[in-house]
Amino acid sequence: MESSNSDKFPSGKVSNYDRKTELKFFDDSKLGVKGLLDAGLTKIPRMFINDQHKTHTIPVSQASPEGVPIIDFKGIEKDAVLRSQIIKKVGEACEKWGFFQVVNHGIPESVLNAMIDGVRGFHEQDDETKKVWYSRDSQTKVRFSSNFDLYKARMANWRDSLSCLMAPDPPRPEQLPAVCRDIVMEYSEQVVKLGLTLFQLLSEALGLHPNHLKDMGCAESILILGHYYPPCPEPQLTLGTSSHTDPDFFTILLQDKIGGLQVLHEDQWVDVPPIPGALVINMGDLLQLVSNNKFKSIFHRVLAKQVGPRISVACFFRGQRNSTRLYCPIKELLPEGNPPIYRETTINEYLTYYYSKGLDGNSSLPHFKL
C-alpha cells in the first residue's frame, strides 16, 4: 500500500461504515498490517477495534509471585532420575497451567536468533517481493497473509503471518522465500526433534508408553507461523492476537524480547515474559481431548504495543489433516468411573470447525463433547 493511498482507506465513520468494503480494501492491498503503517496511518481502522480489549471483567495479574513454570531440560537424556523429575514437572505444568517455558532444550540460541531475524527479514522485504507470497488459500504450503479469519472474526488482529507447512510433505527449498529459506529449514529440523522429545515426556506424564502419542500420529503434521506484530499507534483499542486456544496437540513458541503474550490462569491474565534462549510450550485442544481434560488447553492472547515490531514463531504439532484416523480420549486414561468427555473426531473435522468460526474468544472443545 503506497503512502499516497493512506487517505483512501475507508474512514470507518459510524454514519457510513461499510465493514465489507474496509476488509476488502485491506485484503486487496496484499500488504497486511505493516502496509497500513507504511501508508502513514496514525489511527487504526475500525476493523481492528477489539471489544475483547475494552472488556475489564478479566483482570490482569499484578506482579503475581507465581508465574508460568520454567523447566530446565539440561541432562534429560543422561540422568534417569533427573528425567523422572522433569516428567513430573511437565505433567504438573500441563495440568495446572497448560503452559510452561523450557530452557536448555537443545536448540542453540544462535538458531533461535537467526529464525527471529529470518521472519523479520521476510516481513520487511520490499512490497512487490512480499506481495508474490500473499494468499488466502489454506491449501498453499507457503504463504503470506494477515488474519486467517479476516472475513469471519468480529475484529481483525494487529498481526501479519508467514505460514509454512513443513510436514508431512515439506515444501521444496525453492518453494520457500529466499530471504529466510535456509533458517526455516534448519529451525524446522531442530524444532521437530524437540517436539518428539516433548511427545515422549507428555506420554510418560500421562502414565503411558513414551511412544504412545507419537504412535497415534500426533506428530505427523508440522505448521510453522512466523508472526509480525507492527508497532500500533493505538494499542489500547486492539489486540495483536485475540484470546484463543490452539487447534493442535501442542505448540512450541519462540518469541523475541518485546513481550506481550498473556495466558489466562485462574481468571487472570498473566504475562509470559521473554527469557533469552527459552521456548514457550502450550498444550492444544487436541491434547486436552485425548487426555480427557487431564492436560489443559488454555486461553492466551497477545497485546498490541506501541513499540515493535514484535516477532514470534509458532510451531504447531498435529495429525495429518487428510487422515481418517479418529481421535478420542485414550482408553488407558479412562478407569472405571471416569467416562470419556469427548466424542471421536478427525483432525480435518476439528480444524474445519475451528477455522469456520475464527478467533471468537470461545473454545472449540465444547462442540465435541458427548
CSV table of C-alpha atoms in Angstrom, one decimal:
chain,number,residue,atom,x,y,z
A,1,MET,CA,0.0,0.0,0.0
A,2,GLU,CA,1.7,3.2,-1.1
A,3,SER,CA,1.8,6.1,1.3
A,4,SER,CA,-0.2,8.2,-1.1
A,5,ASN,CA,-3.1,5.8,-0.6
A,6,SER,CA,-3.4,6.4,3.1
A,7,ASP,CA,-6.2,8.8,2.6
A,8,LYS,CA,-8.1,6.2,0.5
A,9,PHE,CA,-8.5,3.7,3.4
A,10,PRO,CA,-12.2,3.7,4.4
A,11,SER,CA,-12.7,6.1,7.3
A,12,GLY,CA,-14.9,3.8,9.4
A,13,LYS,CA,-17.2,6.7,10.5
A,14,VAL,CA,-20.3,5.4,12.2
A,15,SER,CA,-22.7,7.1,9.8
A,16,ASN,CA,-21.4,5.3,6.7
A,17,TYR,CA,-19.2,2.4,7.9
A,18,ASP,CA,-19.1,-0.4,5.5
A,19,ARG,CA,-17.1,-3.3,7.1
A,20,LYS,CA,-17.0,-5.4,3.9
A,21,THR,CA,-15.5,-2.6,1.9
A,22,GLU,CA,-12.9,-2.0,4.6
A,23,LEU,CA,-11.9,-5.6,4.8
A,24,LYS,CA,-11.7,-6.0,1.0
A,25,PHE,CA,-9.6,-2.8,0.7
A,26,PHE,CA,-7.2,-4.2,3.3
A,27,ASP,CA,-7.1,-7.7,1.7
A,28,ASP,CA,-6.6,-6.4,-1.8
A,29,SER,CA,-3.6,-4.4,-0.8
A,30,LYS,CA,-1.8,-7.7,-0.1
A,31,LEU,CA,0.5,-5.8,2.3
A,32,GLY,CA,-1.1,-6.6,5.7
A,33,VAL,CA,-0.9,-4.5,8.8
A,34,LYS,CA,2.6,-3.4,8.1
A,35,GLY,CA,1.3,-1.8,4.9
A,36,LEU,CA,-1.1,0.4,6.9
A,37,LEU,CA,1.8,1.9,8.8
A,38,ASP,CA,3.9,2.3,5.7
A,39,ALA,CA,0.9,4.2,4.3
A,40,GLY,CA,1.2,6.7,7.1
A,41,LEU,CA,-1.9,5.8,9.1
A,42,THR,CA,-1.9,7.2,12.6
A,43,LYS,CA,-5.2,5.9,13.8
A,44,ILE,CA,-6.2,2.2,13.4
A,45,PRO,CA,-9.1,1.4,11.1
A,46,ARG,CA,-12.3,0.4,12.7
A,47,MET,CA,-12.0,-3.2,11.6
A,48,PHE,CA,-9.2,-3.6,14.2
A,49,ILE,CA,-11.1,-2.2,17.2
A,50,ASN,CA,-11.4,-5.1,19.5
A,51,ASP,CA,-14.1,-5.3,22.2
A,52,GLN,CA,-12.1,-8.1,24.0
A,53,HIS,CA,-9.5,-5.4,24.8
A,54,LYS,CA,-12.1,-3.0,26.2
A,55,THR,CA,-13.7,-5.6,28.5
A,56,HIS,CA,-12.4,-5.3,32.1
A,57,THR,CA,-14.2,-8.3,33.5
A,58,ILE,CA,-11.0,-10.3,33.4
A,59,PRO,CA,-8.2,-8.6,35.5
A,60,VAL,CA,-4.5,-8.6,34.6
A,61,SER,CA,-2.3,-10.2,37.3
A,62,GLN,CA,-0.3,-7.6,39.2
A,63,ALA,CA,3.2,-8.9,39.8
A,64,SER,CA,2.0,-12.3,41.0
A,65,PRO,CA,4.8,-14.3,42.6
A,66,GLU,CA,3.6,-17.3,40.7
A,67,GLY,CA,4.2,-17.3,37.0
A,68,VAL,CA,4.3,-19.7,34.1
A,69,PRO,CA,6.6,-22.6,35.1
A,70,ILE,CA,10.1,-22.7,33.8
A,71,ILE,CA,11.5,-26.2,33.3
A,72,ASP,CA,15.2,-26.9,32.7
A,73,PHE,CA,15.8,-29.9,30.3
A,74,LYS,CA,19.6,-30.0,30.9
A,75,GLY,CA,20.7,-33.6,31.4
A,76,ILE,CA,17.4,-35.1,30.4
A,77,GLU,CA,19.0,-37.7,28.1
A,78,LYS,CA,21.7,-38.7,30.5
A,79,ASP,CA,20.2,-38.9,34.0
A,80,ALA,CA,17.2,-41.2,34.6
A,81,VAL,CA,16.4,-39.7,38.0
A,82,LEU,CA,16.5,-36.2,36.5
A,83,ARG,CA,14.3,-37.3,33.6
A,84,SER,CA,11.7,-38.6,36.0
A,85,GLN,CA,11.7,-35.3,37.9
A,86,ILE,CA,11.3,-33.3,34.6
A,87,ILE,CA,8.4,-35.6,33.6
A,88,LYS,CA,6.7,-34.8,36.9
A,89,LYS,CA,7.2,-31.1,36.4
A,90,VAL,CA,5.9,-31.2,32.8
A,91,GLY,CA,2.8,-33.1,34.0
A,92,GLU,CA,2.1,-30.6,36.8
A,93,ALA,CA,2.5,-27.7,34.4
A,94,CYS,CA,0.2,-29.2,31.8
A,95,GLU,CA,-2.5,-29.9,34.4
A,96,LYS,CA,-2.3,-26.5,36.2
A,97,TRP,CA,-1.2,-24.1,33.6
A,98,GLY,CA,-1.4,-25.7,30.2
A,99,PHE,CA,1.8,-23.7,29.6
A,100,PHE,CA,5.5,-23.8,30.5
A,101,GLN,CA,8.8,-22.3,29.4
A,102,VAL,CA,11.7,-24.6,28.6
A,103,VAL,CA,15.4,-23.8,28.8
A,104,ASN,CA,18.4,-26.0,27.8
A,105,HIS,CA,16.2,-27.6,25.2
A,106,GLY,CA,19.0,-28.4,22.8
A,107,ILE,CA,18.3,-25.7,20.1
A,108,PRO,CA,21.2,-23.3,20.0
A,109,GLU,CA,20.4,-19.7,20.8
A,110,SER,CA,22.1,-18.7,17.6
A,111,VAL,CA,19.5,-20.7,15.6
A,112,LEU,CA,16.7,-19.1,17.6
A,113,ASN,CA,18.0,-15.6,16.9
A,114,ALA,CA,18.5,-16.4,13.2
A,115,MET,CA,14.9,-17.6,13.0
A,116,ILE,CA,13.6,-14.3,14.5
A,117,ASP,CA,15.8,-12.4,12.1
A,118,GLY,CA,14.6,-14.5,9.1
A,119,VAL,CA,10.9,-13.9,9.9
A,120,ARG,CA,11.6,-10.2,10.3
A,121,GLY,CA,13.5,-10.2,7.0
A,122,PHE,CA,10.6,-11.7,5.2
A,123,HIS,CA,8.1,-9.2,6.5
A,124,GLU,CA,10.3,-6.2,5.9
A,125,GLN,CA,11.0,-7.1,2.3
A,126,ASP,CA,10.0,-4.6,-0.4
A,127,ASP,CA,6.3,-4.6,-1.1
A,128,GLU,CA,6.4,-6.1,-4.6
A,129,THR,CA,8.5,-9.1,-3.5
A,130,LYS,CA,6.3,-9.8,-0.5
A,131,LYS,CA,3.1,-9.5,-2.4
A,132,VAL,CA,4.0,-12.5,-4.5
A,133,TRP,CA,3.6,-14.7,-1.4
A,134,TYR,CA,0.2,-13.3,-0.4
A,135,SER,CA,-2.7,-15.8,-0.4
A,136,ARG,CA,-5.8,-16.7,1.5
A,137,ASP,CA,-5.8,-20.3,0.1
A,138,SER,CA,-5.2,-22.6,3.2
A,139,GLN,CA,-4.0,-25.4,0.8
A,140,THR,CA,-1.0,-23.3,-0.2
A,141,LYS,CA,2.1,-24.7,1.6
A,142,VAL,CA,3.9,-21.4,1.9
A,143,ARG,CA,2.0,-18.1,2.0
A,144,PHE,CA,1.9,-14.7,3.5
A,145,SER,CA,-1.4,-13.4,4.9
A,146,SER,CA,-2.9,-11.3,7.6
A,147,ASN,CA,-5.7,-12.7,9.8
A,148,PHE,CA,-6.7,-16.2,8.6
A,149,ASP,CA,-10.2,-15.4,9.8
A,150,LEU,CA,-10.4,-11.9,8.3
A,151,TYR,CA,-13.9,-12.3,6.9
A,152,LYS,CA,-15.2,-14.3,9.9
A,153,ALA,CA,-13.9,-12.7,13.0
A,154,ARG,CA,-15.7,-9.7,14.5
A,155,MET,CA,-12.4,-7.8,14.8
A,156,ALA,CA,-9.1,-8.1,12.9
A,157,ASN,CA,-5.9,-8.6,14.8
A,158,TRP,CA,-2.8,-6.3,14.5
A,159,ARG,CA,-0.6,-9.0,13.0
A,160,ASP,CA,0.8,-10.4,9.8
A,161,SER,CA,1.9,-14.0,9.3
A,162,LEU,CA,4.1,-16.2,7.1
A,163,SER,CA,2.8,-19.7,7.1
A,164,CYS,CA,4.9,-22.7,6.2
A,165,LEU,CA,3.5,-26.3,6.3
A,166,MET,CA,6.7,-28.3,6.9
A,167,ALA,CA,5.2,-31.8,7.3
A,168,PRO,CA,4.1,-34.4,6.3
A,169,ASP,CA,5.1,-33.3,2.8
A,170,PRO,CA,7.6,-30.4,3.2
A,171,PRO,CA,8.0,-27.7,0.6
A,172,ARG,CA,10.9,-27.9,-1.7
A,173,PRO,CA,13.7,-25.3,-0.9
A,174,GLU,CA,12.7,-23.2,-3.9
A,175,GLN,CA,9.1,-23.0,-2.6
A,176,LEU,CA,10.3,-21.1,0.5
A,177,PRO,CA,11.1,-17.4,0.4
A,178,ALA,CA,14.8,-16.8,-0.4
A,179,VAL,CA,15.2,-14.3,2.5
A,180,CYS,CA,14.5,-16.9,5.1
A,181,ARG,CA,14.8,-20.2,3.3
A,182,ASP,CA,17.8,-21.7,5.0
A,183,ILE,CA,16.9,-20.8,8.5
A,184,VAL,CA,13.3,-22.0,8.1
A,185,MET,CA,14.6,-25.4,7.0
A,186,GLU,CA,17.2,-25.6,9.8
A,187,TYR,CA,14.8,-24.4,12.5
A,188,SER,CA,12.1,-26.8,11.4
A,189,GLU,CA,14.5,-29.7,11.6
A,190,GLN,CA,15.6,-28.8,15.1
A,191,VAL,CA,12.2,-27.9,16.5
A,192,VAL,CA,10.8,-31.3,15.3
A,193,LYS,CA,13.5,-33.1,17.3
A,194,LEU,CA,12.4,-31.1,20.4
A,195,GLY,CA,8.8,-31.9,19.6
A,196,LEU,CA,9.4,-35.6,19.5
A,197,THR,CA,11.1,-35.3,22.9
A,198,LEU,CA,8.1,-33.4,24.2
A,199,PHE,CA,5.7,-36.1,23.0
A,200,GLN,CA,7.7,-38.7,24.9
A,201,LEU,CA,7.6,-36.6,28.1
A,202,LEU,CA,3.9,-35.9,27.7
A,203,SER,CA,3.2,-39.6,27.1
A,204,GLU,CA,5.1,-40.6,30.3
A,205,ALA,CA,3.5,-37.8,32.3
A,206,LEU,CA,0.1,-39.3,31.4
A,207,GLY,CA,1.4,-42.7,32.6
A,208,LEU,CA,1.7,-44.1,29.0
A,209,HIS,CA,4.5,-45.7,27.0
A,210,PRO,CA,6.9,-43.0,25.8
A,211,ASN,CA,5.9,-43.5,22.2
A,212,HIS,CA,2.2,-43.6,22.8
A,213,LEU,CA,1.3,-40.1,21.4
A,214,LYS,CA,3.7,-40.4,18.6
A,215,ASP,CA,2.3,-43.8,17.6
A,216,MET,CA,-1.2,-42.1,17.5
A,217,GLY,CA,0.1,-39.9,14.7
A,218,CYS,CA,0.1,-36.8,16.8
A,219,ALA,CA,3.4,-35.6,15.3
A,220,GLU,CA,2.8,-36.1,11.6
A,221,SER,CA,1.9,-32.6,10.6
A,222,ILE,CA,4.0,-29.5,11.4
A,223,LEU,CA,2.9,-26.0,10.7
A,224,ILE,CA,5.2,-23.0,11.3
A,225,LEU,CA,3.8,-19.5,11.6
A,226,GLY,CA,6.2,-16.5,11.6
A,227,HIS,CA,4.2,-13.7,13.1
A,228,TYR,CA,5.0,-10.0,12.7
A,229,TYR,CA,3.3,-7.5,15.1
A,230,PRO,CA,4.0,-4.0,13.9
A,231,PRO,CA,4.1,-1.1,16.4
A,232,CYS,CA,0.5,0.1,16.9
A,233,PRO,CA,-0.5,3.8,17.1
A,234,GLU,CA,-3.5,3.0,19.3
A,235,PRO,CA,-2.7,-0.3,21.2
A,236,GLN,CA,-5.4,0.3,23.8
A,237,LEU,CA,-8.0,-0.3,21.1
A,238,THR,CA,-6.9,-3.6,19.6
A,239,LEU,CA,-5.0,-6.8,20.2
A,240,GLY,CA,-2.1,-8.5,18.4
A,241,THR,CA,-3.9,-11.8,18.8
A,242,SER,CA,-7.4,-12.2,20.3
A,243,SER,CA,-8.0,-14.6,23.1
A,244,HIS,CA,-7.9,-18.2,21.8
A,245,THR,CA,-6.8,-21.8,22.3
A,246,ASP,CA,-4.7,-23.7,19.7
A,247,PRO,CA,-6.2,-26.5,17.5
A,248,ASP,CA,-3.3,-28.9,17.8
A,249,PHE,CA,-1.6,-31.2,20.3
A,250,PHE,CA,0.9,-28.7,21.4
A,251,THR,CA,2.7,-25.5,20.2
A,252,ILE,CA,6.3,-24.6,20.5
A,253,LEU,CA,6.6,-20.8,20.5
A,254,LEU,CA,9.7,-18.7,20.0
A,255,GLN,CA,9.3,-15.1,21.0
A,256,ASP,CA,11.6,-12.1,20.8
A,257,LYS,CA,12.4,-9.6,23.6
A,258,ILE,CA,9.3,-7.3,23.1
A,259,GLY,CA,6.8,-9.4,25.1
A,260,GLY,CA,3.0,-9.2,25.1
A,261,LEU,CA,2.0,-12.8,25.4
A,262,GLN,CA,-0.5,-13.5,28.2
A,263,VAL,CA,-2.2,-16.6,29.4
A,264,LEU,CA,-5.5,-16.9,31.3
A,265,HIS,CA,-4.8,-18.5,34.6
A,266,GLU,CA,-7.3,-18.7,37.5
A,267,ASP,CA,-9.4,-16.0,35.8
A,268,GLN,CA,-6.5,-13.5,35.5
A,269,TRP,CA,-4.3,-12.6,32.5
A,270,VAL,CA,-0.7,-13.5,33.4
A,271,ASP,CA,2.3,-12.2,31.4
A,272,VAL,CA,4.7,-14.8,29.8
A,273,PRO,CA,7.9,-12.8,30.0
A,274,PRO,CA,10.5,-13.4,27.3
A,275,ILE,CA,13.6,-15.4,28.6
A,276,PRO,CA,16.7,-15.4,26.4
A,277,GLY,CA,17.1,-18.8,24.8
A,278,ALA,CA,13.8,-20.2,26.2
A,279,LEU,CA,10.9,-21.6,24.3
A,280,VAL,CA,7.2,-21.5,25.3
A,281,ILE,CA,5.3,-24.7,25.2
A,282,ASN,CA,1.5,-24.7,25.4
A,283,MET,CA,-1.0,-27.6,25.2
A,284,GLY,CA,-3.5,-27.6,22.4
A,285,ASP,CA,-7.2,-28.6,22.2
A,286,LEU,CA,-6.4,-32.0,20.8
A,287,LEU,CA,-4.2,-33.0,23.7
A,288,GLN,CA,-6.9,-31.9,26.1
A,289,LEU,CA,-9.4,-34.0,24.1
A,290,VAL,CA,-7.3,-37.2,24.0
A,291,SER,CA,-6.2,-36.8,27.7
A,292,ASN,CA,-9.9,-36.4,28.7
A,293,ASN,CA,-9.2,-33.0,30.3
A,294,LYS,CA,-6.2,-34.1,32.3
A,295,PHE,CA,-3.9,-31.7,30.3
A,296,LYS,CA,-5.4,-28.2,29.7
A,297,SER,CA,-5.6,-26.1,26.5
A,298,ILE,CA,-5.6,-22.6,27.9
A,299,PHE,CA,-6.7,-19.3,26.5
A,300,HIS,CA,-3.9,-16.9,25.6
A,301,ARG,CA,-3.6,-13.7,23.7
A,302,VAL,CA,-1.0,-11.1,22.5
A,303,LEU,CA,-1.3,-7.4,23.4
A,304,ALA,CA,-0.7,-4.8,20.8
A,305,LYS,CA,2.1,-2.4,21.7
A,306,GLN,CA,3.5,1.0,20.6
A,307,VAL,CA,6.9,-0.5,20.4
A,308,GLY,CA,7.9,-3.1,17.8
A,309,PRO,CA,7.8,-4.9,15.7
A,310,ARG,CA,7.3,-7.9,17.9
A,311,ILE,CA,8.4,-11.2,16.2
A,312,SER,CA,7.3,-14.7,17.2
A,313,VAL,CA,7.4,-18.1,15.6
A,314,ALA,CA,4.8,-20.7,16.5
A,315,CYS,CA,5.2,-24.4,15.6
A,316,PHE,CA,2.0,-26.4,15.7
A,317,PHE,CA,2.2,-30.2,16.1
A,318,ARG,CA,-0.9,-32.0,14.9
A,319,GLY,CA,-2.0,-35.1,13.0
A,320,GLN,CA,-2.4,-35.2,9.2
A,321,ARG,CA,-5.5,-33.3,8.1
A,322,ASN,CA,-6.2,-35.8,5.2
A,323,SER,CA,-6.1,-38.8,7.5
A,324,THR,CA,-9.2,-40.8,8.5
A,325,ARG,CA,-7.7,-41.6,11.9
A,326,LEU,CA,-10.2,-41.0,14.7
A,327,TYR,CA,-9.1,-39.2,17.9
A,328,CYS,CA,-10.9,-39.6,21.2
A,329,PRO,CA,-10.0,-39.9,24.9
A,330,ILE,CA,-7.2,-42.5,25.3
A,331,LYS,CA,-8.8,-45.7,26.8
A,332,GLU,CA,-5.9,-46.2,29.2
A,333,LEU,CA,-6.8,-42.8,30.8
A,334,LEU,CA,-10.4,-43.9,31.4
A,335,PRO,CA,-10.5,-46.0,34.6
A,336,GLU,CA,-13.9,-47.1,35.9
A,337,GLY,CA,-15.9,-44.1,37.0
A,338,ASN,CA,-14.1,-41.7,34.6
A,339,PRO,CA,-16.2,-41.8,31.3
A,340,PRO,CA,-15.0,-40.1,28.1
A,341,ILE,CA,-15.9,-36.4,27.9
A,342,TYR,CA,-15.5,-36.1,24.2
A,343,ARG,CA,-16.6,-38.0,21.1
A,344,GLU,CA,-14.4,-39.3,18.3
A,345,THR,CA,-13.3,-36.8,15.7
A,346,THR,CA,-10.8,-36.5,12.8
A,347,ILE,CA,-8.1,-33.8,12.5
A,348,ASN,CA,-9.9,-32.4,9.5
A,349,GLU,CA,-13.3,-32.2,11.3
A,350,TYR,CA,-11.7,-30.4,14.2
A,351,LEU,CA,-9.8,-28.0,12.1
A,352,THR,CA,-12.7,-27.3,9.8
A,353,TYR,CA,-14.9,-26.3,12.8
A,354,TYR,CA,-12.1,-24.3,14.4
A,355,TYR,CA,-11.4,-22.3,11.3
A,356,SER,CA,-15.1,-21.8,10.4
A,357,LYS,CA,-15.7,-19.7,13.5
A,358,GLY,CA,-12.3,-17.9,13.7
A,359,LEU,CA,-10.8,-16.4,16.9
A,360,ASP,CA,-14.1,-15.6,18.5
A,361,GLY,CA,-12.9,-15.9,22.1
A,362,ASN,CA,-14.5,-19.3,22.6
A,363,SER,CA,-13.0,-22.8,22.7
A,364,SER,CA,-13.9,-25.3,20.0
A,365,LEU,CA,-13.8,-28.2,22.5
A,366,PRO,CA,-17.5,-28.0,23.8
A,367,HIS,CA,-18.7,-28.7,20.2
A,368,PHE,CA,-17.1,-32.2,20.5
A,369,LYS,CA,-18.4,-33.1,24.0
A,370,LEU,CA,-20.6,-36.2,24.4
